[in-house]
Amino acid sequence: MLKAKKAILDSRIPLLALVIFVAMSLTNEYFFKPVNLTGLFESISAYGIVAVGFTFVLLCGQLDISMGSVMALTACTFMMTLPTIGFVPAMLLALVIGSLCGAITGFFVATFRLPPFIVSMTMQLAYKGIALTITNSTPVSNMHPTLLAISEVMLGPVPITFFLFLAVALIAHYVLTQTQYGRNLYVIGGNINVADNLGLHVRGHLWSVFVVQGFLAALGGIVMMTRMFSASGNLALDGPLNIIPMVIVGGTAFSGGKGGAIKTLWGVVLMNIIYNAMSMFSLQANMQEMVKGLILLIIIVADKYMENRNQKV
């Protein structure tokens, strides 16, 4: 009985996602149509990849809200260089720039132990400013044949980019659960002072998770271009507001030391189904933003409550 109860609790997010999916399929005839399912899976892919990167940061008890601006900067770079140097070099350049953005943010957090919120907020403004400057505040559009080809690769209603998201989540799961590096992240997130006393290279680990975040934010920005074909400095402005709830709902603690990539995967699926359901019911955009903010607030308060409760126990 106890094992069954624990299994249900551990699977509550996938079960909730399944319940909402079935309920929407029964109550809204448009929800289960291929065109809507394709849009749902496409929306999962880009932000889902970035959410996996944010999982690494959050596991260490850190915070990075600059992911949206990194997506914008790397997507703009990718789209601007795509016609001249080709798809693969442009993609590699964007991934390198994303990693450098993460490395810069991580340097200030890891080396000087500055508050990650302040650092990432500052970097968010800087990266967005660079993106707006190099594009002259004008969207960069490009219907490149490779982007068009990728956007047309489907398995039923599921785009190929969704499987890239699954691959990223599975690789991250392996790194976090089967490598010493991954296990060290949980120790650091659980108690950074204990990690220091154990002799872990805390500074290096903290720096590395921001690099991972930057790399995957760049990859997410490139994936977003396979369905938008246009980048600007204002791309993914709602990134943090969408991505942070996905990771926390999945079960990664805001205080660090608890969670994982597979949990984030289900959190991404659940939240995107909720976002899609709000659109299905024609909820106004302003109301949707309010609901997203309330969800984030409830999650953070609940997470803090559970943390205090566990400390008392």
Coordinates of C-alpha atoms in Angstrom, one line a residue:
M1 CA 0.0 0.0 0.0
L2 CA 2.8 2.4 1.0
K3 CA 4.7 1.5 -2.2
A4 CA 1.7 2.1 -4.3
K5 CA 1.1 5.5 -2.6
K6 CA 4.7 6.5 -3.1
A7 CA 4.6 5.4 -6.8
I8 CA 1.5 7.6 -7.3
L9 CA 3.1 10.6 -5.6
D10 CA 6.3 10.1 -7.7
S11 CA 4.2 10.0 -10.9
R12 CA 1.8 12.7 -10.0
I13 CA 3.1 15.1 -12.7
P14 CA 2.9 12.6 -15.6
L15 CA -0.5 11.5 -14.4
L16 CA -1.8 15.1 -14.1
A17 CA -0.5 15.8 -17.6
L18 CA -2.3 12.7 -18.9
V19 CA -5.6 13.6 -17.1
I20 CA -5.5 17.2 -18.5
F21 CA -4.6 15.9 -22.0
V22 CA -7.5 13.4 -22.0
A23 CA -9.9 16.0 -20.5
M24 CA -9.0 18.5 -23.2
S25 CA -9.4 15.9 -25.9
L26 CA -12.9 15.1 -24.7
T27 CA -14.1 18.7 -24.1
N28 CA -12.5 20.5 -27.1
E29 CA -12.7 18.8 -30.5
Y30 CA -10.0 21.0 -31.9
F31 CA -7.5 20.0 -29.2
F32 CA -6.8 16.5 -30.6
K33 CA -6.5 17.6 -34.2
P34 CA -3.1 17.1 -35.9
V35 CA -2.5 20.8 -36.5
N36 CA -2.9 21.6 -32.8
L37 CA -0.9 18.6 -31.6
T38 CA 1.9 19.7 -34.0
G39 CA 1.8 23.2 -32.5
L40 CA 1.9 21.7 -29.0
F41 CA 4.9 19.6 -29.7
E42 CA 6.7 22.5 -31.4
S43 CA 6.1 24.7 -28.5
I44 CA 7.5 22.1 -26.1
S45 CA 10.7 21.6 -28.1
A46 CA 12.5 25.0 -27.8
Y47 CA 11.7 26.0 -24.3
G48 CA 12.0 22.4 -23.2
I49 CA 15.6 22.2 -24.2
V50 CA 16.3 25.5 -22.4
A51 CA 14.4 24.1 -19.3
V52 CA 16.8 21.1 -19.2
G53 CA 19.7 23.6 -19.1
F54 CA 18.1 25.6 -16.3
T55 CA 17.7 22.3 -14.3
F56 CA 21.5 22.1 -14.0
V57 CA 21.6 25.7 -12.6
L58 CA 18.7 25.2 -10.2
L59 CA 20.1 21.9 -8.9
C60 CA 23.1 23.9 -7.6
G61 CA 20.7 26.3 -5.9
Q62 CA 21.5 29.0 -8.4
L63 CA 19.3 31.1 -10.6
D64 CA 19.6 32.4 -14.2
I65 CA 17.0 34.6 -15.7
S66 CA 19.0 35.6 -18.8
M67 CA 18.1 32.5 -20.9
G68 CA 15.6 34.5 -23.0
S69 CA 18.1 37.1 -23.9
V70 CA 20.7 34.4 -24.7
M71 CA 18.2 32.8 -27.0
A72 CA 17.6 36.1 -28.7
L73 CA 21.3 36.9 -29.2
T74 CA 22.2 33.5 -30.5
A75 CA 19.2 33.2 -32.7
C76 CA 19.9 36.7 -34.3
T77 CA 23.6 35.7 -34.8
F78 CA 22.5 32.4 -36.4
M79 CA 20.0 34.0 -38.8
M80 CA 22.4 36.8 -39.8
T81 CA 25.3 34.5 -40.6
L82 CA 23.2 31.7 -42.1
P83 CA 23.1 33.0 -45.7
T84 CA 26.9 33.6 -45.8
I85 CA 28.6 30.8 -44.0
G86 CA 26.0 28.0 -44.2
F87 CA 23.8 26.1 -41.7
V88 CA 26.4 24.1 -39.7
P89 CA 29.0 26.9 -39.2
A90 CA 26.2 29.3 -38.3
M91 CA 24.8 26.8 -35.8
L92 CA 28.2 26.1 -34.3
L93 CA 28.9 29.9 -34.0
A94 CA 25.6 30.4 -32.2
L95 CA 26.3 27.5 -29.8
V96 CA 29.8 28.9 -29.0
I97 CA 28.3 32.4 -28.3
G98 CA 25.6 30.9 -26.1
S99 CA 28.3 29.0 -24.1
L100 CA 30.3 32.2 -23.8
C101 CA 27.3 34.0 -22.5
G102 CA 26.8 31.3 -19.9
A103 CA 30.5 31.3 -19.0
I104 CA 30.5 35.1 -18.4
T105 CA 27.5 34.9 -16.1
G106 CA 28.9 31.9 -14.4
F107 CA 32.3 33.6 -13.9
F108 CA 30.8 36.4 -11.8
V109 CA 28.6 34.0 -9.8
A110 CA 31.2 31.3 -9.2
T111 CA 34.3 33.5 -8.7
F112 CA 32.9 36.3 -6.7
R113 CA 29.9 34.5 -5.2
L114 CA 27.7 37.4 -6.3
P115 CA 23.9 36.9 -6.1
P116 CA 22.9 35.0 -9.3
F117 CA 19.7 36.9 -9.7
I118 CA 21.5 40.2 -9.8
V119 CA 24.2 38.9 -12.1
S120 CA 21.8 37.2 -14.5
M121 CA 19.4 40.2 -14.6
T122 CA 22.4 42.4 -15.5
M123 CA 23.5 40.0 -18.2
Q124 CA 20.0 39.7 -19.5
L125 CA 19.9 43.4 -20.3
A126 CA 23.4 43.3 -21.8
Y127 CA 22.7 40.3 -24.1
K128 CA 19.4 41.8 -25.2
G129 CA 21.1 45.2 -25.9
I130 CA 23.8 43.4 -28.0
A131 CA 21.1 41.6 -30.0
L132 CA 19.2 44.8 -30.6
T133 CA 22.4 46.6 -31.7
I134 CA 23.6 44.0 -34.2
T135 CA 20.2 43.8 -35.8
N136 CA 19.5 47.6 -35.7
S137 CA 16.3 46.7 -33.7
T138 CA 14.9 45.0 -36.9
P139 CA 13.8 41.4 -37.1
V140 CA 16.1 39.1 -39.2
S141 CA 14.1 36.8 -41.4
N142 CA 15.5 33.9 -43.5
M143 CA 13.6 31.1 -45.1
H144 CA 16.7 29.0 -45.5
P145 CA 16.2 25.6 -47.3
T146 CA 17.7 23.7 -44.4
L147 CA 15.4 25.3 -41.9
L148 CA 12.4 24.6 -44.1
A149 CA 13.5 21.0 -44.5
I150 CA 13.9 20.5 -40.7
S151 CA 10.5 22.1 -40.1
E152 CA 8.9 19.6 -42.5
V153 CA 10.4 16.4 -41.0
M154 CA 7.5 14.9 -39.0
L155 CA 6.6 11.5 -37.4
G156 CA 2.8 11.7 -37.6
P157 CA 2.0 15.1 -35.9
V158 CA 5.3 15.1 -34.0
P159 CA 8.1 17.3 -35.4
I160 CA 11.7 16.1 -35.4
T161 CA 12.6 18.9 -33.0
F162 CA 10.6 17.3 -30.2
F163 CA 12.8 14.2 -30.5
L164 CA 15.8 16.4 -30.1
F165 CA 14.3 17.7 -26.9
L166 CA 13.8 14.1 -25.7
A167 CA 17.4 13.3 -26.6
V168 CA 18.7 16.3 -24.7
A169 CA 16.6 15.3 -21.6
L170 CA 17.9 11.7 -21.7
I171 CA 21.5 12.8 -22.1
A172 CA 21.1 15.2 -19.2
H173 CA 19.4 12.5 -17.1
Y174 CA 22.4 10.2 -17.7
V175 CA 24.9 12.9 -16.8
L176 CA 23.1 13.8 -13.6
T177 CA 22.5 10.3 -12.3
Q178 CA 25.3 8.2 -13.7
T179 CA 28.4 10.4 -13.5
Q180 CA 30.3 11.8 -10.5
Y181 CA 29.9 15.3 -11.9
G182 CA 26.1 15.0 -11.8
R183 CA 26.1 13.6 -8.3
N184 CA 28.4 16.5 -7.2
L185 CA 25.8 19.0 -8.4
Y186 CA 23.2 17.5 -6.0
V187 CA 25.7 17.8 -3.1
I188 CA 26.4 21.4 -3.9
G189 CA 22.7 22.2 -4.2
G190 CA 22.0 20.4 -0.9
N191 CA 24.6 22.4 1.0
I192 CA 27.3 24.4 -0.6
N193 CA 29.3 24.7 2.6
V194 CA 29.3 20.9 3.0
A195 CA 30.5 20.6 -0.6
D196 CA 33.3 22.9 0.1
N197 CA 34.3 20.9 3.2
L198 CA 34.2 17.7 1.2
G199 CA 36.8 19.2 -1.2
L200 CA 34.6 19.5 -4.2
H201 CA 35.6 22.0 -6.8
V202 CA 32.5 24.1 -6.1
R203 CA 33.7 27.1 -8.2
G204 CA 34.3 25.0 -11.3
H205 CA 30.9 23.2 -10.9
L206 CA 29.0 26.4 -10.5
W207 CA 30.7 27.9 -13.5
S208 CA 30.0 24.8 -15.6
V209 CA 26.3 24.7 -15.0
F210 CA 25.9 28.2 -16.4
V211 CA 27.9 27.2 -19.5
V212 CA 25.5 24.2 -19.9
Q213 CA 22.6 26.7 -19.6
G214 CA 24.1 29.0 -22.2
F215 CA 24.7 26.2 -24.6
L216 CA 21.2 24.8 -24.4
A217 CA 19.7 28.3 -24.5
A218 CA 21.5 28.7 -27.8
L219 CA 20.3 25.3 -29.0
G220 CA 16.7 26.3 -28.0
G221 CA 17.0 29.5 -29.9
I222 CA 18.1 27.7 -33.1
V223 CA 15.2 25.2 -32.7
M224 CA 12.8 28.1 -32.3
M225 CA 14.0 29.3 -35.7
T226 CA 12.8 26.1 -37.4
R227 CA 9.2 27.3 -36.9
M228 CA 9.5 31.1 -36.7
F229 CA 12.2 31.8 -39.4
S230 CA 12.6 35.3 -37.8
A231 CA 14.8 36.5 -34.9
S232 CA 15.0 39.7 -33.1
G233 CA 16.4 41.2 -29.9
N234 CA 13.0 40.9 -28.3
L235 CA 12.8 37.1 -29.0
A236 CA 11.8 34.9 -26.0
L237 CA 11.0 37.9 -23.7
D238 CA 8.6 35.5 -21.8
G239 CA 11.3 32.8 -21.6
P240 CA 12.0 33.0 -17.8
L241 CA 8.3 33.3 -16.9
N242 CA 7.6 30.1 -19.0
I243 CA 10.7 28.1 -18.3
I244 CA 11.1 28.5 -14.6
P245 CA 7.6 27.1 -13.7
M246 CA 8.2 24.1 -16.0
V247 CA 11.4 23.1 -14.1
I248 CA 9.9 23.7 -10.6
V249 CA 6.6 22.0 -11.4
G250 CA 8.6 19.0 -12.6
G251 CA 10.1 18.6 -9.1
T252 CA 13.4 20.4 -9.1
A253 CA 13.6 22.3 -5.8
F254 CA 14.0 26.1 -6.0
S255 CA 16.6 25.8 -3.2
G256 CA 18.6 23.2 -5.1
G257 CA 19.7 19.6 -4.4
K258 CA 16.6 17.9 -5.6
G259 CA 15.1 17.2 -9.0
G260 CA 16.3 15.9 -12.4
A261 CA 16.1 16.1 -16.1
I262 CA 13.2 13.5 -16.5
K263 CA 11.2 15.4 -13.9
T264 CA 11.8 18.6 -15.9
L265 CA 10.7 16.8 -19.1
W266 CA 7.3 16.0 -17.5
G267 CA 7.1 19.5 -16.1
V268 CA 7.6 20.9 -19.6
V269 CA 4.9 18.7 -21.0
L270 CA 2.4 19.5 -18.3
M271 CA 2.9 23.3 -18.4
N272 CA 2.7 23.4 -22.2
I273 CA -0.6 21.4 -22.1
I274 CA -1.9 24.0 -19.7
Y275 CA -0.7 26.9 -21.9
N276 CA -2.3 25.2 -24.9
A277 CA -5.5 24.7 -23.0
M278 CA -5.7 28.3 -22.1
S279 CA -5.4 29.2 -25.8
M280 CA -8.1 26.6 -26.6
F281 CA -10.5 28.4 -24.3
S282 CA -9.7 31.7 -25.9
L283 CA -8.2 33.2 -22.7
Q284 CA -6.9 36.7 -23.4
A285 CA -3.1 37.0 -23.7
N286 CA -3.0 39.4 -20.7
M287 CA -5.0 36.9 -18.6
Q288 CA -2.6 34.1 -19.7
E289 CA 0.4 36.1 -18.4
M290 CA -1.4 36.6 -15.1
V291 CA -2.2 32.9 -14.8
K292 CA 1.5 32.1 -15.5
G293 CA 2.6 34.5 -12.9
L294 CA 0.2 33.1 -10.3
I295 CA 1.3 29.5 -11.1
L296 CA 5.0 30.6 -10.6
L297 CA 4.1 32.3 -7.3
I298 CA 2.2 29.3 -6.0
I299 CA 5.0 26.9 -6.9
I300 CA 7.7 29.0 -5.2
V301 CA 5.6 29.4 -2.0
A302 CA 4.8 25.7 -1.9
D303 CA 8.5 24.8 -2.5
K304 CA 9.6 27.1 0.3
Y305 CA 6.9 25.6 2.6
M306 CA 8.1 22.1 1.9
E307 CA 11.7 23.2 2.5
N308 CA 10.9 24.7 5.9
R309 CA 8.8 21.6 6.8
N310 CA 11.7 19.3 6.0
Q311 CA 14.1 21.4 8.0
K312 CA 11.8 21.1 11.0
V313 CA 11.6 17.3 10.6

